[in-house]
Amino acid sequence: MGHNHDVDAEVDVDVVVVGAGFAGLYRLHKMREIGITARAFEQGGGVGGTWYWNRYPGARCDVESIDYTYSFSEELQREWRWTERYPAQPEILRYLNFVADKFDLRRDIQLETRVESASFDDVTATWTITTDRGEVVRCRFCVMATGCLSAPKRPGLDEAAVFDGPTYHTGLWPHEDVDFTGMRVAIIGTGSSAIQSIPQIAKQAAHLTVFQRTPNFSIPARNGPIDRDRERWSDEHFAEFRSLARQSGFGSSNVFNPQSAFAVTAEEREAEFERRWQTGGIAFLGSYMDLLFNEEANELAAEFVRQKIRETVHDPEVAESLAPRNHPLGSKRLCIDIDYFETYNRPNVTLVDLTKTPIVEFTAQGIRTSAGDHDLDAIVFATGFDAMTGALLSIDIRGRDGLSLRDEWIDGPRTYLGLMVSGFPNLFTITGPGSPSVLSNMVISIEQHVDWLAALFTHMRDNELVCIEATDAAQDAWTAHVNEIANLTLFPCANSWYVGANIPGKPRIFMPYVAGVAVYRQRCDDVAANDYEGFELTRA
Ligand code: NA7
């Protein structure tokens, strides 16, 4: 490990932050608060990250507004009023712009700039960042706030080039209005993005054909105006409300039932599922504590949802195709919908089950499956993302001795605490693989990482430390621990993007840390209290 760093080497800025979404914005704010200079580069034409790009019809967060907000400023919470139970994309984007203005963050953000490479120099313990605008910036710390779901996956895009009409990806939606009125539209995929946009597109298009490879479990959102009483309570009990979220598993104020599904009678269980179904949202997964641990318990909840699908969808064959059977409920991100299954009762919506009739090819007129041709005017890819590692690996990141992150992670990501990678000193991944990240309320997890790093930077400054690196041993132990915990659950059973299964050739490794945000926070705090155990910190 490197020592004797030449700390007098000039840096342009203490910290470069890559990305200006929820993570990048708070990062900038926090750095200013502790007197460390920071500059952010953002590929988009505005701040907002995920919420800048995902503008597809119906785009909405599946975490409730009241929880999906920064908790670092009580004043911010009181100044901002959400309108709906679940925030729609335009409103979240307005919120993030409001935050950027309120905390005067824009002056440190350079938009429309893609970071192309980052390389570490062991002699000076500095990173050199290059951008697609030809800038070269030297900094002490490099913070990747690049997001977990920000590298869109476009299978068949090359093949689709033969198609005469327009094609879209939900994660790269145009900024101008897309009008499908009178059009024959296809959508490929039935994940969260598709499940949100299908009902909206169906209302506009002349005809919508849904190409489904894997059906997903979806719970009604029961969206509506925000509950002002609950909002008032959260204002009046700010500290308690926020602390509850931080001490929870998921990072929200949802109530999870500590009981086993087998501790009650069949009638009681049915009543609890029904109650949660009627309440709506992701809290359905919290009906019983063993849904994500015990296959039989899970099957009870899964069958409840399948029965709901059968009751909702009039055509029994379509209902059967829509009923998920190849993965436990919740082992893929549970979808939250508004009128999704109901939409299949519309006369202008057709479901194509790709397990029965796969796509053969794209043609100038549309899509050919093994059963015949679908003539189309537009195709929407709702095919997801190269999750958790895609955005990081799209940058050429070089650690000590030119070590490439792409090579290091060839067999899958390995990190210490989801925060650092051995061999890459002074480089941090906000909500990186190996942290709760996508299995939590992202805002809570982002804040926890940013706060933890702020304490670290202060510690380093106070102790004249210039370099920090995770040890190999700590990284090995953490990576093993992340997998061990995941293997106690049903999560690894699904071919989900949590394991990289949606990207052909991507190594299969379970990426998020499933033990929950409270356990994880304690772990990170213990590491810090224990003199940053597992990290090696060096002086000049
Ligand atoms: P997801 O959840 O990854 O969904 C992508 C969907 O696209 C899913 O149904 C895939 O089927 C389908 N897909 C992907 N590739 C293909 C090909 N080649 N052919 C047919 N169908 C395909 O992405 P989303 O954008 O919906 O949601 C991502 C996250 O954002 C979500 O979990 C929330 O956390 C927010 P598959 O299941 O792979 O068979």
Short mmCIF file of C-alpha atoms in Angstrom, two decimals, residues 78-468:
data_model
loop_
_atom_site.label_atom_id
_atom_site.label_comp_id
_atom_site.label_asym_id
_atom_site.label_seq_id
_atom_site.Cartn_x
_atom_site.Cartn_y
_atom_site.Cartn_z
CA ARG A 78 -41.50 22.09 6.11
CA GLU A 79 -41.06 24.17 2.99
CA TRP A 80 -41.82 21.44 0.48
CA ARG A 81 -45.35 20.09 0.11
CA TRP A 82 -46.01 16.93 -1.91
CA THR A 83 -49.36 16.61 -3.58
CA GLU A 84 -49.79 12.83 -3.88
CA ARG A 85 -49.18 9.72 -1.80
CA TYR A 86 -46.63 8.52 -4.40
CA PRO A 87 -44.62 11.26 -6.08
CA ALA A 88 -44.78 11.43 -9.88
CA GLN A 89 -41.57 12.03 -11.80
CA PRO A 90 -42.24 15.70 -12.67
CA GLU A 91 -42.85 16.50 -9.02
CA ILE A 92 -39.68 14.72 -7.83
CA LEU A 93 -37.70 16.58 -10.46
CA ARG A 94 -39.20 19.88 -9.25
CA TYR A 95 -38.25 18.91 -5.69
CA LEU A 96 -34.63 18.23 -6.65
CA ASN A 97 -34.45 21.52 -8.54
CA PHE A 98 -35.91 23.23 -5.49
CA VAL A 99 -33.17 21.65 -3.36
CA ALA A 100 -30.46 22.71 -5.83
CA ASP A 101 -31.72 26.31 -5.64
CA LYS A 102 -32.41 26.42 -1.93
CA PHE A 103 -28.90 25.28 -1.06
CA ASP A 104 -27.31 27.17 -3.94
CA LEU A 105 -25.74 24.02 -5.36
CA ARG A 106 -25.78 24.88 -9.05
CA ARG A 107 -22.59 26.90 -9.00
CA ASP A 108 -20.63 23.71 -8.29
CA ILE A 109 -22.36 21.56 -10.92
CA GLN A 110 -21.29 21.32 -14.52
CA LEU A 111 -24.10 19.85 -16.64
CA GLU A 112 -23.96 18.03 -19.97
CA THR A 113 -20.57 16.68 -19.06
CA ARG A 114 -19.75 13.01 -19.05
CA VAL A 115 -16.86 11.78 -16.95
CA GLU A 116 -14.87 9.45 -19.17
CA SER A 117 -12.02 8.35 -16.95
CA ALA A 118 -10.68 8.56 -13.43
CA SER A 119 -7.17 7.48 -12.56
CA PHE A 120 -5.29 7.39 -9.29
CA ASP A 121 -1.74 8.54 -8.80
CA ASP A 122 -0.13 6.79 -5.86
CA VAL A 123 2.71 9.29 -5.49
CA THR A 124 0.47 12.26 -4.86
CA ALA A 125 -2.59 10.29 -3.64
CA THR A 126 -4.77 12.20 -6.08
CA TRP A 127 -7.29 11.31 -8.75
CA THR A 128 -7.27 12.75 -12.24
CA ILE A 129 -10.66 13.00 -13.86
CA THR A 130 -11.21 13.55 -17.57
CA THR A 131 -14.48 14.56 -19.22
CA ASP A 132 -15.92 14.39 -22.70
CA ARG A 133 -15.40 18.15 -22.90
CA GLY A 134 -11.67 17.69 -22.64
CA GLU A 135 -11.34 18.85 -19.05
CA VAL A 136 -8.70 17.33 -16.79
CA VAL A 137 -9.35 17.85 -13.09
CA ARG A 138 -7.16 16.76 -10.24
CA CYS A 139 -8.76 16.02 -6.86
CA ARG A 140 -8.01 14.25 -3.59
CA PHE A 141 -11.23 12.25 -3.46
CA CYS A 142 -13.48 10.94 -6.18
CA VAL A 143 -17.08 10.21 -5.24
CA MET A 144 -19.18 8.18 -7.63
CA ALA A 145 -22.80 9.28 -7.23
CA THR A 146 -23.69 7.63 -10.50
CA GLY A 147 -26.86 5.85 -9.43
CA CYS A 148 -27.90 2.21 -9.36
CA LEU A 149 -30.32 2.23 -12.28
CA SER A 150 -28.79 4.67 -14.71
CA ALA A 151 -27.27 2.62 -17.50
CA PRO A 152 -30.25 1.70 -19.74
CA LYS A 153 -30.28 -1.73 -21.28
CA ARG A 154 -31.48 -1.88 -24.84
CA PRO A 155 -31.66 -5.45 -26.07
CA GLY A 156 -32.51 -5.71 -29.69
CA LEU A 157 -31.79 -2.07 -30.33
CA ASP A 158 -29.50 -2.82 -33.25
CA GLU A 159 -31.99 -5.29 -34.63
CA ALA A 160 -34.76 -2.74 -34.09
CA ALA A 161 -32.91 -0.30 -36.32
CA VAL A 162 -34.66 -1.95 -39.30
CA PHE A 163 -37.99 -0.75 -37.91
CA ASP A 164 -39.32 2.29 -39.78
CA GLY A 165 -41.06 3.93 -36.82
CA PRO A 166 -39.67 5.61 -33.69
CA THR A 167 -38.24 3.58 -30.80
CA TYR A 168 -37.99 4.71 -27.19
CA HIS A 169 -36.41 3.48 -23.96
CA THR A 170 -38.27 4.31 -20.76
CA GLY A 171 -34.99 5.31 -19.10
CA LEU A 172 -34.05 7.72 -21.90
CA TRP A 173 -37.41 9.25 -22.61
CA PRO A 174 -37.47 12.38 -24.81
CA HIS A 175 -37.95 15.72 -23.13
CA GLU A 176 -40.63 16.82 -25.53
CA ASP A 177 -44.10 15.27 -25.36
CA VAL A 178 -44.50 11.94 -27.09
CA ASP A 179 -48.00 11.60 -28.50
CA PHE A 180 -49.18 8.06 -29.28
CA THR A 181 -52.68 9.13 -30.30
CA GLY A 182 -53.95 6.94 -33.12
CA MET A 183 -50.80 4.80 -33.12
CA ARG A 184 -50.19 1.08 -32.87
CA VAL A 185 -47.62 0.87 -30.08
CA ALA A 186 -45.58 -2.05 -28.73
CA ILE A 187 -43.95 -2.19 -25.34
CA ILE A 188 -41.26 -4.76 -24.57
CA GLY A 189 -40.87 -5.71 -20.92
CA THR A 190 -43.13 -5.94 -17.89
CA GLY A 191 -40.96 -4.61 -15.05
CA SER A 192 -41.79 -1.57 -12.92
CA SER A 193 -41.32 0.91 -15.75
CA ALA A 194 -43.61 -1.00 -18.11
CA ILE A 195 -46.20 -1.66 -15.41
CA GLN A 196 -46.39 2.09 -14.75
CA SER A 197 -46.47 3.16 -18.37
CA ILE A 198 -48.74 0.48 -19.89
CA PRO A 199 -52.00 1.90 -18.42
CA GLN A 200 -51.02 5.41 -19.55
CA ILE A 201 -49.99 4.47 -23.08
CA ALA A 202 -53.10 2.29 -23.44
CA LYS A 203 -55.29 5.32 -22.79
CA GLN A 204 -53.69 7.20 -25.66
CA ALA A 205 -52.69 4.68 -28.31
CA ALA A 206 -55.05 3.18 -30.88
CA HIS A 207 -53.64 -0.18 -29.87
CA LEU A 208 -51.02 -1.34 -27.39
CA THR A 209 -49.30 -4.71 -27.65
CA VAL A 210 -47.37 -5.82 -24.58
CA PHE A 211 -44.49 -8.24 -25.16
CA GLN A 212 -43.97 -10.06 -21.88
CA ARG A 213 -41.11 -12.39 -21.10
CA THR A 214 -41.60 -12.73 -17.34
CA PRO A 215 -44.78 -11.72 -15.51
CA ASN A 216 -44.24 -9.70 -12.34
CA PHE A 217 -46.01 -9.39 -9.04
CA SER A 218 -47.66 -6.02 -8.72
CA ILE A 219 -49.59 -4.45 -5.85
CA PRO A 220 -52.03 -1.58 -6.31
CA ALA A 221 -50.56 1.77 -5.27
CA ARG A 222 -53.90 3.17 -4.06
CA ASN A 223 -52.47 6.51 -4.99
CA GLY A 224 -54.33 9.68 -4.09
CA PRO A 225 -53.79 13.06 -2.49
CA ILE A 226 -51.18 12.99 0.25
CA ASP A 227 -52.53 12.35 3.72
CA ARG A 228 -52.17 15.83 5.27
CA ASP A 229 -52.68 14.50 8.81
CA ARG A 230 -49.75 12.13 8.42
CA GLU A 231 -47.72 14.90 6.88
CA ARG A 232 -48.53 17.20 9.82
CA TRP A 233 -47.51 14.47 12.25
CA SER A 234 -44.19 14.02 10.46
CA ASP A 235 -43.58 17.77 10.65
CA GLU A 236 -44.43 17.95 14.32
CA HIS A 237 -42.40 14.86 15.17
CA PHE A 238 -39.57 15.44 12.73
CA ALA A 239 -36.81 13.77 14.76
CA GLU A 240 -38.93 10.77 15.73
CA PHE A 241 -40.29 10.30 12.21
CA ARG A 242 -36.81 10.34 10.67
CA SER A 243 -35.28 8.18 13.34
CA LEU A 244 -37.97 5.52 12.78
CA ALA A 245 -36.99 5.34 9.12
CA ARG A 246 -33.28 5.11 9.92
CA GLN A 247 -33.88 2.35 12.44
CA SER A 248 -36.11 0.32 10.12
CA GLY A 249 -35.23 -2.41 7.64
CA PHE A 250 -36.27 -0.67 4.44
CA GLY A 251 -35.76 2.95 5.46
CA SER A 252 -39.36 4.11 5.50
CA SER A 253 -42.21 4.52 7.93
CA ASN A 254 -44.02 1.38 6.70
CA VAL A 255 -45.09 -1.05 9.37
CA PHE A 256 -43.69 -4.55 9.05
CA ASN A 257 -45.36 -7.39 10.90
CA PRO A 258 -42.90 -9.36 13.08
CA GLN A 259 -45.20 -12.43 13.03
CA SER A 260 -44.70 -15.59 10.98
CA ALA A 261 -47.32 -16.32 8.33
CA PHE A 262 -47.81 -19.68 10.07
CA ALA A 263 -48.52 -18.18 13.48
CA VAL A 264 -52.06 -17.33 12.43
CA THR A 265 -55.06 -19.13 10.95
CA ALA A 266 -55.74 -19.21 7.21
CA GLU A 267 -58.62 -16.76 7.68
CA GLU A 268 -56.49 -14.33 9.66
CA ARG A 269 -53.78 -14.52 7.03
CA GLU A 270 -56.21 -13.88 4.22
CA ALA A 271 -57.58 -10.90 6.12
CA GLU A 272 -54.10 -9.45 6.64
CA PHE A 273 -53.16 -9.90 2.95
CA GLU A 274 -56.47 -8.31 1.98
CA ARG A 275 -55.95 -5.41 4.39
CA ARG A 276 -52.50 -4.73 2.94
CA TRP A 277 -53.75 -5.19 -0.62
CA GLN A 278 -56.42 -2.57 0.06
CA THR A 279 -53.91 -0.23 1.74
CA GLY A 280 -51.63 -0.66 -1.26
CA GLY A 281 -47.93 -0.34 -1.83
CA ILE A 282 -44.72 -2.10 -0.99
CA ALA A 283 -45.79 -2.71 2.64
CA PHE A 284 -47.60 -5.78 1.28
CA LEU A 285 -44.22 -7.53 1.56
CA GLY A 286 -44.28 -6.82 5.27
CA SER A 287 -47.51 -8.78 5.86
CA TYR A 288 -45.44 -11.44 7.62
CA MET A 289 -41.80 -11.57 8.60
CA ASP A 290 -41.07 -14.83 6.81
CA LEU A 291 -42.31 -13.96 3.31
CA LEU A 292 -38.77 -13.37 2.11
CA PHE A 293 -37.24 -16.28 4.02
CA ASN A 294 -39.61 -19.19 3.71
CA GLU A 295 -40.80 -20.51 0.36
CA GLU A 296 -44.06 -21.83 1.72
CA ALA A 297 -44.90 -18.57 3.44
CA ASN A 298 -44.03 -16.73 0.27
CA GLU A 299 -46.22 -19.02 -1.81
CA LEU A 300 -49.24 -18.07 0.33
CA ALA A 301 -48.75 -14.40 -0.48
CA ALA A 302 -47.92 -15.18 -4.12
CA GLU A 303 -51.10 -17.20 -4.55
CA PHE A 304 -53.13 -14.39 -2.98
CA VAL A 305 -51.81 -12.02 -5.66
CA ARG A 306 -52.39 -14.55 -8.46
CA GLN A 307 -55.97 -14.91 -7.32
CA LYS A 308 -56.36 -11.12 -7.46
CA ILE A 309 -55.05 -11.19 -11.04
CA ARG A 310 -57.57 -13.91 -11.95
CA GLU A 311 -60.39 -11.87 -10.40
CA THR A 312 -59.33 -8.70 -12.20
CA VAL A 313 -58.47 -9.88 -15.71
CA HIS A 314 -61.54 -11.06 -17.61
CA ASP A 315 -59.80 -13.32 -20.14
CA PRO A 316 -58.64 -16.42 -18.18
CA GLU A 317 -55.83 -17.18 -20.62
CA VAL A 318 -54.43 -13.64 -20.34
CA ALA A 319 -54.81 -13.82 -16.55
CA GLU A 320 -52.80 -17.05 -16.46
CA SER A 321 -50.04 -15.50 -18.58
CA LEU A 322 -49.91 -12.51 -16.24
CA ALA A 323 -49.66 -14.65 -13.10
CA PRO A 324 -46.01 -14.96 -11.99
CA ARG A 325 -44.84 -18.46 -11.18
CA ASN A 326 -41.12 -18.62 -11.73
CA HIS A 327 -39.90 -16.55 -8.78
CA PRO A 328 -40.95 -15.87 -5.19
CA LEU A 329 -42.97 -12.70 -4.55
CA GLY A 330 -40.58 -9.85 -3.73
CA SER A 331 -37.46 -11.66 -4.95
CA LYS A 332 -37.68 -9.29 -7.91
CA ARG A 333 -38.56 -5.71 -7.07
CA LEU A 334 -42.25 -5.74 -6.21
CA CYS A 335 -44.09 -3.50 -8.66
CA ILE A 336 -46.59 -0.92 -7.50
CA ASP A 337 -49.23 -0.05 -10.05
CA ILE A 338 -52.21 2.07 -10.92
CA ASP A 339 -54.77 -0.02 -12.86
CA TYR A 340 -52.17 -2.32 -14.39
CA PHE A 341 -54.07 -5.62 -14.51
CA GLU A 342 -57.33 -3.79 -15.27
CA THR A 343 -55.72 -2.41 -18.42
CA TYR A 344 -55.74 -5.90 -20.01
CA ASN A 345 -59.55 -5.69 -20.08
CA ARG A 346 -59.38 -2.82 -22.56
CA PRO A 347 -60.27 -3.80 -26.12
CA ASN A 348 -57.17 -1.98 -27.45
CA VAL A 349 -54.62 -3.94 -25.39
CA THR A 350 -53.09 -7.29 -26.37
CA LEU A 351 -50.64 -9.40 -24.39
CA VAL A 352 -48.03 -11.42 -26.25
CA ASP A 353 -46.54 -14.11 -24.04
CA LEU A 354 -42.96 -14.43 -25.28
CA THR A 355 -42.51 -17.73 -23.47
CA LYS A 356 -45.06 -19.19 -25.90
CA THR A 357 -44.36 -17.07 -28.99
CA PRO A 358 -40.86 -15.54 -28.84
CA ILE A 359 -39.71 -12.59 -30.94
CA VAL A 360 -38.12 -13.85 -34.14
CA GLU A 361 -37.06 -10.48 -35.54
CA PHE A 362 -37.81 -6.81 -35.94
CA THR A 363 -39.04 -5.81 -39.38
CA ALA A 364 -39.57 -2.47 -41.11
CA GLN A 365 -43.27 -2.72 -40.18
CA GLY A 366 -42.97 -4.03 -36.65
CA ILE A 367 -42.19 -7.19 -34.70
CA ARG A 368 -42.34 -10.77 -35.94
CA THR A 369 -42.92 -13.47 -33.35
CA SER A 370 -43.08 -17.21 -33.94
CA ALA A 371 -46.86 -16.75 -34.25
CA GLY A 372 -46.85 -14.00 -36.86
CA ASP A 373 -46.39 -10.28 -37.59
CA HIS A 374 -47.39 -7.30 -35.44
CA ASP A 375 -47.59 -4.14 -37.53
CA LEU A 376 -46.61 -1.14 -35.44
CA ASP A 377 -46.10 2.62 -35.49
CA ALA A 378 -43.82 2.86 -32.42
CA ILE A 379 -41.86 0.56 -30.10
CA VAL A 380 -41.12 1.24 -26.44
CA PHE A 381 -38.29 -0.65 -24.74
CA ALA A 382 -39.04 -0.98 -21.04
CA THR A 383 -36.16 -3.40 -20.73
CA GLY A 384 -34.43 -2.04 -17.65
CA PHE A 385 -30.86 -1.26 -16.75
CA ASP A 386 -27.39 -2.66 -16.32
CA ALA A 387 -28.02 -2.21 -12.62
CA MET A 388 -25.60 -1.21 -9.86
CA THR A 389 -22.37 -1.67 -11.81
CA GLY A 390 -23.30 -0.45 -15.31
CA ALA A 391 -22.83 3.26 -14.72
CA LEU A 392 -19.60 2.78 -12.74
CA LEU A 393 -18.04 0.52 -15.34
CA SER A 394 -18.98 2.84 -18.19
CA ILE A 395 -16.19 5.07 -16.80
CA ASP A 396 -12.60 3.92 -17.26
CA ILE A 397 -11.61 3.78 -13.59
CA ARG A 398 -7.95 3.05 -12.81
CA GLY A 399 -6.69 2.54 -9.28
CA ARG A 400 -3.19 1.93 -7.98
CA ASP A 401 -0.67 0.82 -10.61
CA GLY A 402 -3.20 1.32 -13.39
CA LEU A 403 -5.50 -1.39 -12.01
CA SER A 404 -8.75 -1.30 -13.97
CA LEU A 405 -12.08 -1.57 -12.15
CA ARG A 406 -13.52 -3.36 -15.17
CA ASP A 407 -10.85 -6.06 -14.76
CA GLU A 408 -11.18 -6.17 -11.00
CA TRP A 409 -14.92 -6.80 -11.26
CA ILE A 410 -14.78 -9.23 -14.13
CA ASP A 411 -16.25 -11.92 -11.85
CA GLY A 412 -18.69 -9.50 -10.25
CA PRO A 413 -18.42 -6.49 -7.93
CA ARG A 414 -16.44 -6.78 -4.69
CA THR A 415 -16.46 -3.94 -2.21
CA TYR A 416 -15.95 -3.16 1.42
CA LEU A 417 -19.28 -1.94 2.85
CA GLY A 418 -20.40 -1.01 -0.66
CA LEU A 419 -18.33 2.12 -0.15
CA MET A 420 -14.80 1.36 -1.34
CA VAL A 421 -12.89 -1.09 -3.51
CA SER A 422 -9.48 -2.42 -2.53
CA GLY A 423 -6.85 -1.09 -4.94
CA PHE A 424 -8.82 2.12 -5.50
CA PRO A 425 -7.82 4.49 -2.68
CA ASN A 426 -9.83 7.68 -2.10
CA LEU A 427 -12.59 6.50 -4.44
CA PHE A 428 -16.06 6.08 -2.99
CA THR A 429 -19.24 4.58 -4.36
CA ILE A 430 -22.43 6.09 -2.96
CA THR A 431 -24.95 3.25 -2.55
CA GLY A 432 -22.50 0.91 -4.26
CA PRO A 433 -22.93 -2.86 -4.61
CA GLY A 434 -22.66 -4.46 -1.18
CA SER A 435 -24.73 -1.76 0.53
CA PRO A 436 -28.53 -1.74 1.08
CA SER A 437 -29.01 0.65 -1.86
CA VAL A 438 -31.82 -0.59 -4.11
CA LEU A 439 -33.29 -2.75 -1.35
CA SER A 440 -34.03 0.33 0.68
CA ASN A 441 -35.46 3.80 0.45
CA MET A 442 -32.60 5.20 -1.63
CA VAL A 443 -32.76 8.65 -0.06
CA ILE A 444 -32.10 7.31 3.43
CA SER A 445 -29.25 5.15 2.18
CA ILE A 446 -27.71 8.00 0.21
CA GLU A 447 -27.81 10.30 3.22
CA GLN A 448 -26.23 7.67 5.43
CA HIS A 449 -23.32 7.19 3.01
CA VAL A 450 -22.80 10.90 2.52
CA ASP A 451 -22.88 11.59 6.28
CA TRP A 452 -20.50 8.73 6.98
CA LEU A 453 -18.08 10.04 4.37
CA ALA A 454 -18.31 13.58 5.73
CA ALA A 455 -17.26 12.27 9.16
CA LEU A 456 -14.43 10.34 7.51
CA PHE A 457 -13.17 13.39 5.61
CA THR A 458 -13.24 15.47 8.78
CA HIS A 459 -11.36 12.74 10.63
CA MET A 460 -8.74 12.60 7.88
CA ARG A 461 -8.31 16.36 7.83
CA ASP A 462 -8.02 16.59 11.62
CA ASN A 463 -5.41 13.83 11.65
CA GLU A 464 -3.51 14.92 8.56
CA LEU A 465 -4.37 11.70 6.75
CA VAL A 466 -4.42 11.89 2.97
CA CYS A 467 -5.22 8.42 1.78
CA ILE A 468 -7.71 5.70 2.65
#
